[in-house]
Amino acid sequence: MEQQVQEREAEELTLVTRKSCFDQIPYVESGTYVAYNNENDGVIECLKNDGIVDLDSDFHSLPDWVSTKAMISSWLSDAIMYELWVGSDGKSAYEIYYSDLSWPIGKALFLKQVYLVKQRLGITKDNAEQREYEIYKRAKFAYGALSTRLGEQKFLFDDRPSSLDAAFLGHALITLYALPESSVLRSRLLEYDNIVRYAETLKLELIETALSSSGPHFHPVPSSSAPRKGPSSWKSKPKSKSKREKTEEEKTFKKRAKYFLAAQLVAVLLFLSVMGGYDSGDVELDEDDEGFAYD
Amino acid sequence: MDSLLQRMQKGPVSIRVHDVIIKGNTKTKDYIIEAEAEELRSVGSMQELVEASHLVNLKLKALEVFDSVKITLDSGPPELPGTANVIIEVVEAANPLSGQIGAYTKAEARSSTVEGSLKYKNLLGYGDIWDGSLAYGYDHSAEISAGVYFPRFKKFITPVTARAYLQSQDWLKFSSYKERSLGLSLGLFSTRHHDLAYNLAWRTLTDPSQMSSRSVRRQLGHNLLSSLKYTFKFDRRDSSMRPTRGYAFASTTQIGGLVPDSRSLRFLRQDFDLRYAVPLGFYRAALNFGISGGFVFPWGNGFLSRPSYLPERLFLGGNISPLSAFGGPTTLWGFKTRGLGPTEPRRQLNDESAGPSGVDFVGGDLAVTALADLSFDIPIRWFREKGIHAHAFACAGNVSKLTENAYRDFSIKKFAESLRTSVGVGLVIPTNLFRMELNYCYILKKSDEDRAKSGVWITFSGN
């Protein structure tokens, strides 16, 4: 399990990305407040809705915004998922997610996840090559578009940080630093110098400096001090949380019904056994025959 | 025959066994039956022979694979006087399949379970019993398992069992997690007093409600459990359902992490239980005292600051009678399942309309309970005949955390000051299937967050 801790002056927001298994959902916690990645469209949306941080207030009206967001959360998300689990033979994924688990469990879970990823991306034996070509082609288009969007700026939109920077930075850092050198996706990304520079600069500024310094790193203005990390932008398989809100009446009724049935059963059993008599003299062979026991 | 009986009454009639002849076994291997009949070889007199034959008969019947066992004593070959032949005639079970339903209180479980099982006897001829069973526990636990029991497997002198199981337990209401185990347990050595078992399991903790507290969240996930468990039990009481005299002691030691892989769960857990019953002479009354305790600790690098594994921690509370649960600290009268001990606040939703989320009972690393129970017959004859009696009881207990450096703040004085106590009176109704108690409990001392109530309680404990 690994935690990255970013400290603000008054509040401590901790991002917990659990290494020890892919199906654990990343979350951000602060005291008893928790924002899970599979609720309300992700951690970023949760933090926005709960009024903790919102970097995107001015960007929603931009025409490019929605399409860029859609591209990152579909094409690039698929590409990194493919590359991690199928493309590079899953070596990196195993190292990231299952190296903390005992071998038999880690291996079994890894194989199960590879199968699920293939299912999700629609990869079968027949179309494997064609799907791979498609995924890499789309990724290349996305990188091209983002490179053009970025230009020589520091951030993607209006030279101000936004949640799309968080999302794309996460993807870029994993592709550049976690995938093996032989990875096709990685080599595609390396073709775009400005993206590589963008990733390296922000990595230095946001991650490495924060880790090395002990004091508060961000000034306490809510709109600019969110800990932005890649893994929080990954959407793990959205588990639909359908919590049926039972009304109080239904709950009491069900409880009463359960007790009524239990009381009936107990009454029947009691009748059978008590009325039938109870053998108070237990025939304990062990007590009588010492030699009978396996001593 | 008469002269033989007369001779036997006068004194020992010396005789020895020449041969043991086994008849009627088509499937069962000879050595299985011969092994149970070992006593016969060493008899020196007629009286001993009769006694030994009776014992062998009981032992063979206890294997549960024969429909009937008949032992006949015959005179030995005429050229060897003073010898006898023993003829063991067995009739193997015509119907190898049998089923049973029972209620049990297992030492590890905090509540009673109802178990239904199907048994297939003597599949391989080693006296082996194969079974498949389904168990459902009152504490929302379900288990499906299959196992085999060998009374005498090749060179092993004690019975050997192997069991594969899939178990799930729902602790969402109490500690916001669900536990699922897929495992294999091997009973390596089992005698009346000692029991050694090995357990290999893949355990998964999940939280579908996503409301768990911080330390529970940190423990969710998969784990490999490889542990050895040694139990020593010594029960010299006259009855375990209603002890009136004698004493009993049990100690369970469990070591986890017996694989070279440092990523598997490494912990050490020790439980002990001491009981003492004193008869008082009137109305079959008896005073029962008991004290039990346990602790759990991780081992390995940095063990002092690491947390203990959540499902292996000590939890007190449950709907069984502390008097029946013998093996370790389990519960106090009047306290609900996992109802006392260290707690942690659950996740708080940002929704104003949502009320407080409550707390998770996260268990502790050190637990101690003590009980005192006075049981006596009710002077009405009908109750006495049915075995129904009354009892008055008092108990005390506490759970505390020691891991993650909490042992530095631990002091016996604080532990004793925060002891929970309860007293009460009640009626005990023992039946063939279970022991039922109808009690009125009064909580003398509890912590604010404990789930306990003074009032009428009904508890069920299996045999």
PDB file of C-alpha atoms in Angstrom, chain B residues 57-296:
ATOM      1  CA  ASN B  57     -16.923 -53.335  19.546  1.00  0.00           C
ATOM      2  CA  LEU B  58     -17.500 -49.728  20.598  1.00  0.00           C
ATOM      3  CA  LYS B  59     -14.462 -48.510  18.670  1.00  0.00           C
ATOM      4  CA  LEU B  60     -15.511 -50.234  15.479  1.00  0.00           C
ATOM      5  CA  LYS B  61     -19.032 -48.869  15.793  1.00  0.00           C
ATOM      6  CA  ALA B  62     -17.578 -45.396  16.316  1.00  0.00           C
ATOM      7  CA  LEU B  63     -15.955 -45.541  12.897  1.00  0.00           C
ATOM      8  CA  GLU B  64     -19.505 -45.096  11.576  1.00  0.00           C
ATOM      9  CA  VAL B  65     -18.902 -47.221   8.497  1.00  0.00           C
ATOM     10  CA  PHE B  66     -20.464 -50.453   9.699  1.00  0.00           C
ATOM     11  CA  ASP B  67     -24.127 -51.246  10.126  1.00  0.00           C
ATOM     12  CA  SER B  68     -23.359 -53.877  12.762  1.00  0.00           C
ATOM     13  CA  VAL B  69     -20.376 -55.340  14.568  1.00  0.00           C
ATOM     14  CA  LYS B  70     -20.438 -58.742  16.233  1.00  0.00           C
ATOM     15  CA  ILE B  71     -17.553 -60.165  18.220  1.00  0.00           C
ATOM     16  CA  THR B  72     -17.567 -63.846  19.005  1.00  0.00           C
ATOM     17  CA  LEU B  73     -15.137 -65.658  21.233  1.00  0.00           C
ATOM     18  CA  ASP B  74     -14.231 -69.136  20.147  1.00  0.00           C
ATOM     19  CA  SER B  75     -11.786 -71.637  21.474  1.00  0.00           C
ATOM     20  CA  GLY B  76      -8.427 -71.717  19.846  1.00  0.00           C
ATOM     21  CA  PRO B  77      -6.875 -74.625  17.947  1.00  0.00           C
ATOM     22  CA  PRO B  78      -7.060 -77.857  19.993  1.00  0.00           C
ATOM     23  CA  GLU B  79      -3.289 -78.339  20.018  1.00  0.00           C
ATOM     24  CA  LEU B  80      -2.859 -75.016  21.880  1.00  0.00           C
ATOM     25  CA  PRO B  81      -4.781 -75.092  25.178  1.00  0.00           C
ATOM     26  CA  GLY B  82      -5.612 -71.854  26.952  1.00  0.00           C
ATOM     27  CA  THR B  83      -6.037 -69.904  23.751  1.00  0.00           C
ATOM     28  CA  ALA B  84      -9.023 -68.284  22.156  1.00  0.00           C
ATOM     29  CA  ASN B  85      -9.874 -67.042  18.735  1.00  0.00           C
ATOM     30  CA  VAL B  86     -11.747 -63.803  18.356  1.00  0.00           C
ATOM     31  CA  ILE B  87     -14.044 -63.582  15.379  1.00  0.00           C
ATOM     32  CA  ILE B  88     -15.026 -60.081  14.357  1.00  0.00           C
ATOM     33  CA  GLU B  89     -17.979 -60.060  12.026  1.00  0.00           C
ATOM     34  CA  VAL B  90     -18.802 -56.734  10.446  1.00  0.00           C
ATOM     35  CA  VAL B  91     -21.607 -55.766   8.185  1.00  0.00           C
ATOM     36  CA  GLU B  92     -20.631 -52.800   6.114  1.00  0.00           C
ATOM     37  CA  ALA B  93     -23.108 -49.969   5.806  1.00  0.00           C
ATOM     38  CA  ALA B  94     -25.605 -50.871   3.115  1.00  0.00           C
ATOM     39  CA  ASN B  95     -26.385 -47.272   2.478  1.00  0.00           C
ATOM     40  CA  PRO B  96     -23.150 -45.304   2.483  1.00  0.00           C
ATOM     41  CA  LEU B  97     -24.970 -42.011   2.188  1.00  0.00           C
ATOM     42  CA  SER B  98     -26.339 -40.283   5.262  1.00  0.00           C
ATOM     43  CA  GLY B  99     -27.326 -36.795   6.196  1.00  0.00           C
ATOM     44  CA  GLN B 100     -27.585 -34.831   9.378  1.00  0.00           C
ATOM     45  CA  ILE B 101     -28.505 -31.409  10.650  1.00  0.00           C
ATOM     46  CA  GLY B 102     -27.149 -29.978  13.835  1.00  0.00           C
ATOM     47  CA  ALA B 103     -26.555 -26.807  15.766  1.00  0.00           C
ATOM     48  CA  TYR B 104     -23.064 -26.088  16.986  1.00  0.00           C
ATOM     49  CA  THR B 105     -21.129 -23.392  18.726  1.00  0.00           C
ATOM     50  CA  LYS B 106     -17.628 -23.430  17.369  1.00  0.00           C
ATOM     51  CA  ALA B 107     -14.829 -21.960  19.404  1.00  0.00           C
ATOM     52  CA  GLU B 108     -13.818 -19.448  16.728  1.00  0.00           C
ATOM     53  CA  ALA B 109     -17.356 -18.411  15.860  1.00  0.00           C
ATOM     54  CA  ARG B 110     -19.051 -15.855  18.039  1.00  0.00           C
ATOM     55  CA  SER B 111     -22.439 -17.345  17.460  1.00  0.00           C
ATOM     56  CA  SER B 112     -24.186 -20.607  16.886  1.00  0.00           C
ATOM     57  CA  THR B 113     -24.332 -22.183  13.486  1.00  0.00           C
ATOM     58  CA  VAL B 114     -26.823 -24.525  11.935  1.00  0.00           C
ATOM     59  CA  GLU B 115     -25.100 -27.085   9.795  1.00  0.00           C
ATOM     60  CA  GLY B 116     -26.509 -29.608   7.380  1.00  0.00           C
ATOM     61  CA  SER B 117     -24.232 -32.220   5.911  1.00  0.00           C
ATOM     62  CA  LEU B 118     -24.269 -35.187   3.608  1.00  0.00           C
ATOM     63  CA  LYS B 119     -21.837 -37.968   4.354  1.00  0.00           C
ATOM     64  CA  TYR B 120     -20.540 -40.731   2.154  1.00  0.00           C
ATOM     65  CA  LYS B 121     -18.935 -43.492   4.115  1.00  0.00           C
ATOM     66  CA  ASN B 122     -16.063 -45.739   3.250  1.00  0.00           C
ATOM     67  CA  LEU B 123     -15.485 -44.734  -0.345  1.00  0.00           C
ATOM     68  CA  LEU B 124     -11.925 -46.026  -0.446  1.00  0.00           C
ATOM     69  CA  GLY B 125     -12.161 -48.737   2.166  1.00  0.00           C
ATOM     70  CA  TYR B 126      -9.976 -46.951   4.710  1.00  0.00           C
ATOM     71  CA  GLY B 127     -12.938 -46.197   6.931  1.00  0.00           C
ATOM     72  CA  ASP B 128     -12.922 -42.796   5.292  1.00  0.00           C
ATOM     73  CA  ILE B 129     -15.905 -40.521   5.590  1.00  0.00           C
ATOM     74  CA  TRP B 130     -16.440 -37.910   2.911  1.00  0.00           C
ATOM     75  CA  ASP B 131     -18.830 -35.094   3.519  1.00  0.00           C
ATOM     76  CA  GLY B 132     -20.231 -32.019   1.942  1.00  0.00           C
ATOM     77  CA  SER B 133     -21.842 -29.480   4.183  1.00  0.00           C
ATOM     78  CA  LEU B 134     -23.609 -26.166   4.294  1.00  0.00           C
ATOM     79  CA  ALA B 135     -23.522 -24.083   7.420  1.00  0.00           C
ATOM     80  CA  TYR B 136     -25.318 -20.906   8.271  1.00  0.00           C
ATOM     81  CA  GLY B 137     -24.442 -18.893  11.328  1.00  0.00           C
ATOM     82  CA  TYR B 138     -26.548 -16.452  13.248  1.00  0.00           C
ATOM     83  CA  ASP B 139     -23.912 -13.772  12.715  1.00  0.00           C
ATOM     84  CA  HIS B 140     -24.584 -13.652   8.956  1.00  0.00           C
ATOM     85  CA  SER B 141     -21.969 -16.177   8.044  1.00  0.00           C
ATOM     86  CA  ALA B 142     -22.350 -18.852   5.416  1.00  0.00           C
ATOM     87  CA  GLU B 143     -20.033 -21.677   4.565  1.00  0.00           C
ATOM     88  CA  ILE B 144     -19.950 -24.398   1.987  1.00  0.00           C
ATOM     89  CA  SER B 145     -17.329 -27.036   2.435  1.00  0.00           C
ATOM     90  CA  ALA B 146     -16.260 -30.522   1.528  1.00  0.00           C
ATOM     91  CA  GLY B 147     -14.024 -32.703   3.581  1.00  0.00           C
ATOM     92  CA  VAL B 148     -12.682 -36.132   4.244  1.00  0.00           C
ATOM     93  CA  TYR B 149     -11.906 -37.920   7.487  1.00  0.00           C
ATOM     94  CA  PHE B 150      -9.469 -40.809   7.702  1.00  0.00           C
ATOM     95  CA  PRO B 151      -9.479 -42.619  11.048  1.00  0.00           C
ATOM     96  CA  ARG B 152      -6.224 -44.337  10.250  1.00  0.00           C
ATOM     97  CA  PHE B 153      -4.483 -43.081   7.155  1.00  0.00           C
ATOM     98  CA  LYS B 154      -1.435 -45.200   6.337  1.00  0.00           C
ATOM     99  CA  LYS B 155       1.216 -44.506   8.968  1.00  0.00           C
ATOM    100  CA  PHE B 156      -0.631 -41.773  10.883  1.00  0.00           C
ATOM    101  CA  ILE B 157      -1.637 -42.930  14.333  1.00  0.00           C
ATOM    102  CA  THR B 158      -4.339 -40.332  14.853  1.00  0.00           C
ATOM    103  CA  PRO B 159      -7.210 -39.440  12.562  1.00  0.00           C
ATOM    104  CA  VAL B 160      -6.455 -37.080   9.699  1.00  0.00           C
ATOM    105  CA  THR B 161      -8.959 -34.683   8.195  1.00  0.00           C
ATOM    106  CA  ALA B 162      -8.816 -32.435   5.180  1.00  0.00           C
ATOM    107  CA  ARG B 163     -11.396 -29.833   4.391  1.00  0.00           C
ATOM    108  CA  ALA B 164     -11.804 -27.380   1.523  1.00  0.00           C
ATOM    109  CA  TYR B 165     -14.152 -24.507   2.248  1.00  0.00           C
ATOM    110  CA  LEU B 166     -15.614 -21.326   0.888  1.00  0.00           C
ATOM    111  CA  GLN B 167     -16.804 -19.107   3.660  1.00  0.00           C
ATOM    112  CA  SER B 168     -18.319 -15.685   3.681  1.00  0.00           C
ATOM    113  CA  GLN B 169     -19.074 -13.507   6.638  1.00  0.00           C
ATOM    114  CA  ASP B 170     -20.945 -10.253   6.674  1.00  0.00           C
ATOM    115  CA  TRP B 171     -19.762  -7.729   9.235  1.00  0.00           C
ATOM    116  CA  LEU B 172     -21.137  -4.675   7.424  1.00  0.00           C
ATOM    117  CA  LYS B 173     -23.441  -3.677  10.250  1.00  0.00           C
ATOM    118  CA  PHE B 174     -20.739  -3.842  12.900  1.00  0.00           C
ATOM    119  CA  SER B 175     -17.411  -3.101  11.259  1.00  0.00           C
ATOM    120  CA  SER B 176     -18.269  -2.095   7.669  1.00  0.00           C
ATOM    121  CA  TYR B 177     -16.615  -4.948   5.868  1.00  0.00           C
ATOM    122  CA  LYS B 178     -17.383  -8.317   4.382  1.00  0.00           C
ATOM    123  CA  GLU B 179     -15.034 -11.208   4.626  1.00  0.00           C
ATOM    124  CA  ARG B 180     -14.638 -14.045   2.187  1.00  0.00           C
ATOM    125  CA  SER B 181     -12.281 -16.988   2.547  1.00  0.00           C
ATOM    126  CA  LEU B 182     -11.380 -19.754   0.171  1.00  0.00           C
ATOM    127  CA  GLY B 183      -9.215 -22.236   1.911  1.00  0.00           C
ATOM    128  CA  LEU B 184      -7.950 -25.634   2.774  1.00  0.00           C
ATOM    129  CA  SER B 185      -7.552 -26.862   6.308  1.00  0.00           C
ATOM    130  CA  LEU B 186      -5.734 -30.017   7.315  1.00  0.00           C
ATOM    131  CA  GLY B 187      -6.205 -31.682  10.672  1.00  0.00           C
ATOM    132  CA  LEU B 188      -2.790 -33.147  11.263  1.00  0.00           C
ATOM    133  CA  PHE B 189      -2.940 -34.532  14.735  1.00  0.00           C
ATOM    134  CA  SER B 190      -5.989 -34.986  16.883  1.00  0.00           C
ATOM    135  CA  THR B 191      -6.297 -36.696  20.252  1.00  0.00           C
ATOM    136  CA  ARG B 192      -8.570 -36.070  23.169  1.00  0.00           C
ATOM    137  CA  HIS B 193      -6.389 -33.293  24.541  1.00  0.00           C
ATOM    138  CA  HIS B 194      -4.333 -32.068  21.617  1.00  0.00           C
ATOM    139  CA  ASP B 195      -5.247 -30.850  18.200  1.00  0.00           C
ATOM    140  CA  LEU B 196      -2.951 -29.539  15.499  1.00  0.00           C
ATOM    141  CA  ALA B 197      -4.311 -28.126  12.281  1.00  0.00           C
ATOM    142  CA  TYR B 198      -2.883 -26.286   9.318  1.00  0.00           C
ATOM    143  CA  ASN B 199      -4.874 -23.725   7.393  1.00  0.00           C
ATOM    144  CA  LEU B 200      -4.121 -22.181   4.000  1.00  0.00           C
ATOM    145  CA  ALA B 201      -6.612 -19.578   2.885  1.00  0.00           C
ATOM    146  CA  TRP B 202      -7.130 -16.732   0.471  1.00  0.00           C
ATOM    147  CA  ARG B 203      -8.978 -14.075   2.358  1.00  0.00           C
ATOM    148  CA  THR B 204     -10.620 -11.047   0.830  1.00  0.00           C
ATOM    149  CA  LEU B 205     -12.045  -8.090   2.709  1.00  0.00           C
ATOM    150  CA  THR B 206     -14.402  -5.801   0.838  1.00  0.00           C
ATOM    151  CA  ASP B 207     -16.610  -2.890   1.688  1.00  0.00           C
ATOM    152  CA  PRO B 208     -19.518  -2.628  -0.741  1.00  0.00           C
ATOM    153  CA  SER B 209     -21.121   0.101   1.367  1.00  0.00           C
ATOM    154  CA  GLN B 210     -18.026   2.344   1.073  1.00  0.00           C
ATOM    155  CA  MET B 211     -18.745   3.705   4.533  1.00  0.00           C
ATOM    156  CA  SER B 212     -15.933   2.124   6.497  1.00  0.00           C
ATOM    157  CA  SER B 213     -13.665   3.931   8.904  1.00  0.00           C
ATOM    158  CA  ARG B 214     -10.048   4.737   8.198  1.00  0.00           C
ATOM    159  CA  SER B 215      -8.320   1.682   9.616  1.00  0.00           C
ATOM    160  CA  VAL B 216     -10.834  -0.700   8.029  1.00  0.00           C
ATOM    161  CA  ARG B 217     -10.326   1.014   4.648  1.00  0.00           C
ATOM    162  CA  ARG B 218      -6.590   0.427   4.945  1.00  0.00           C
ATOM    163  CA  GLN B 219      -7.103  -3.293   5.488  1.00  0.00           C
ATOM    164  CA  LEU B 220      -9.417  -4.028   2.579  1.00  0.00           C
ATOM    165  CA  GLY B 221      -8.032  -6.297  -0.073  1.00  0.00           C
ATOM    166  CA  HIS B 222      -6.608  -9.750  -0.558  1.00  0.00           C
ATOM    167  CA  ASN B 223      -4.372 -11.708   1.726  1.00  0.00           C
ATOM    168  CA  LEU B 224      -2.813 -15.126   1.923  1.00  0.00           C
ATOM    169  CA  LEU B 225      -3.148 -16.802   5.257  1.00  0.00           C
ATOM    170  CA  SER B 226      -0.981 -19.778   6.080  1.00  0.00           C
ATOM    171  CA  SER B 227      -1.242 -20.722   9.714  1.00  0.00           C
ATOM    172  CA  LEU B 228      -0.730 -23.506  12.167  1.00  0.00           C
ATOM    173  CA  LYS B 229      -3.129 -23.834  15.070  1.00  0.00           C
ATOM    174  CA  TYR B 230      -2.502 -25.854  18.179  1.00  0.00           C
ATOM    175  CA  THR B 231      -5.286 -26.440  20.702  1.00  0.00           C
ATOM    176  CA  PHE B 232      -4.875 -28.033  24.086  1.00  0.00           C
ATOM    177  CA  LYS B 233      -8.102 -28.924  25.871  1.00  0.00           C
ATOM    178  CA  PHE B 234      -8.507 -30.508  29.244  1.00  0.00           C
ATOM    179  CA  ASP B 235     -12.063 -30.922  30.478  1.00  0.00           C
ATOM    180  CA  ARG B 236     -12.623 -32.653  33.799  1.00  0.00           C
ATOM    181  CA  ARG B 237     -16.091 -31.251  34.425  1.00  0.00           C
ATOM    182  CA  ASP B 238     -19.006 -33.612  34.798  1.00  0.00           C
ATOM    183  CA  SER B 239     -20.924 -32.031  31.935  1.00  0.00           C
ATOM    184  CA  SER B 240     -20.307 -29.254  29.466  1.00  0.00           C
ATOM    185  CA  MET B 241     -23.998 -28.349  29.186  1.00  0.00           C
ATOM    186  CA  ARG B 242     -24.502 -27.965  32.912  1.00  0.00           C
ATOM    187  CA  PRO B 243     -21.208 -28.252  34.800  1.00  0.00           C
ATOM    188  CA  THR B 244     -21.618 -28.811  38.506  1.00  0.00           C
ATOM    189  CA  ARG B 245     -18.178 -29.992  39.482  1.00  0.00           C
ATOM    190  CA  GLY B 246     -14.693 -30.141  38.057  1.00  0.00           C
ATOM    191  CA  TYR B 247     -12.422 -27.886  36.105  1.00  0.00           C
ATOM    192  CA  ALA B 248     -11.455 -27.319  32.512  1.00  0.00           C
ATOM    193  CA  PHE B 249      -8.694 -25.579  30.679  1.00  0.00           C
ATOM    194  CA  ALA B 250      -8.208 -24.737  27.018  1.00  0.00           C
ATOM    195  CA  SER B 251      -5.387 -23.007  25.249  1.00  0.00           C
ATOM    196  CA  THR B 252      -5.224 -22.170  21.551  1.00  0.00           C
ATOM    197  CA  THR B 253      -2.118 -20.916  19.825  1.00  0.00           C
ATOM    198  CA  GLN B 254      -2.171 -19.801  16.219  1.00  0.00           C
ATOM    199  CA  ILE B 255       0.850 -18.737  14.212  1.00  0.00           C
ATOM    200  CA  GLY B 256       0.303 -17.187  10.813  1.00  0.00           C
ATOM    201  CA  GLY B 257       2.830 -16.558   8.102  1.00  0.00           C
ATOM    202  CA  LEU B 258       4.443 -19.929   7.762  1.00  0.00           C
ATOM    203  CA  VAL B 259       5.538 -19.412   4.191  1.00  0.00           C
ATOM    204  CA  PRO B 260       8.850 -17.836   3.233  1.00  0.00           C
ATOM    205  CA  ASP B 261       6.880 -15.079   1.518  1.00  0.00           C
ATOM    206  CA  SER B 262       6.980 -12.031   3.751  1.00  0.00           C
ATOM    207  CA  ARG B 263       3.847 -10.674   2.100  1.00  0.00           C
ATOM    208  CA  SER B 264       1.593 -13.280   3.693  1.00  0.00           C
ATOM    209  CA  LEU B 265      -0.107 -12.520   6.975  1.00  0.00           C
ATOM    210  CA  ARG B 266       2.219 -12.856   9.905  1.00  0.00           C
ATOM    211  CA  PHE B 267       0.634 -12.895  13.306  1.00  0.00           C
ATOM    212  CA  LEU B 268       0.586 -14.737  16.585  1.00  0.00           C
ATOM    213  CA  ARG B 269      -2.623 -15.296  18.484  1.00  0.00           C
ATOM    214  CA  GLN B 270      -3.024 -16.902  21.867  1.00  0.00           C
ATOM    215  CA  ASP B 271      -6.299 -17.627  23.654  1.00  0.00           C
ATOM    216  CA  PHE B 272      -6.850 -19.386  26.911  1.00  0.00           C
ATOM    217  CA  ASP B 273      -9.858 -20.300  29.025  1.00  0.00           C
ATOM    218  CA  LEU B 274     -10.055 -21.646  32.563  1.00  0.00           C
ATOM    219  CA  ARG B 275     -13.260 -22.908  34.151  1.00  0.00           C
ATOM    220  CA  TYR B 276     -13.981 -24.184  37.626  1.00  0.00           C
ATOM    221  CA  ALA B 277     -17.238 -25.583  38.979  1.00  0.00           C
ATOM    222  CA  VAL B 278     -18.009 -26.019  42.668  1.00  0.00           C
ATOM    223  CA  PRO B 279     -21.046 -28.037  43.769  1.00  0.00           C
ATOM    224  CA  LEU B 280     -23.077 -26.531  46.588  1.00  0.00           C
ATOM    225  CA  GLY B 281     -25.104 -29.530  47.665  1.00  0.00           C
ATOM    226  CA  PHE B 282     -28.691 -28.252  47.634  1.00  0.00           C
ATOM    227  CA  TYR B 283     -31.046 -28.258  44.647  1.00  0.00           C
ATOM    228  CA  ARG B 284     -28.134 -29.480  42.488  1.00  0.00           C
ATOM    229  CA  ALA B 285     -26.708 -26.000  42.730  1.00  0.00           C
ATOM    230  CA  ALA B 286     -23.248 -25.157  41.517  1.00  0.00           C
ATOM    231  CA  LEU B 287     -21.008 -22.141  41.267  1.00  0.00           C
ATOM    232  CA  ASN B 288     -19.169 -21.790  37.990  1.00  0.00           C
ATOM    233  CA  PHE B 289     -16.183 -19.522  37.650  1.00  0.00           C
ATOM    234  CA  GLY B 290     -14.387 -18.751  34.465  1.00  0.00           C
ATOM    235  CA  ILE B 291     -11.615 -16.499  33.273  1.00  0.00           C
ATOM    236  CA  SER B 292     -10.462 -16.220  29.707  1.00  0.00           C
ATOM    237  CA  GLY B 293      -8.130 -14.014  27.782  1.00  0.00           C
ATOM    238  CA  GLY B 294      -6.380 -13.635  24.503  1.00  0.00           C
ATOM    239  CA  PHE B 295      -3.968 -11.490  22.594  1.00  0.00           C
ATOM    240  CA  VAL B 296      -2.924 -11.083  18.986  1.00  0.00           C
TER     241      VAL B 296
END
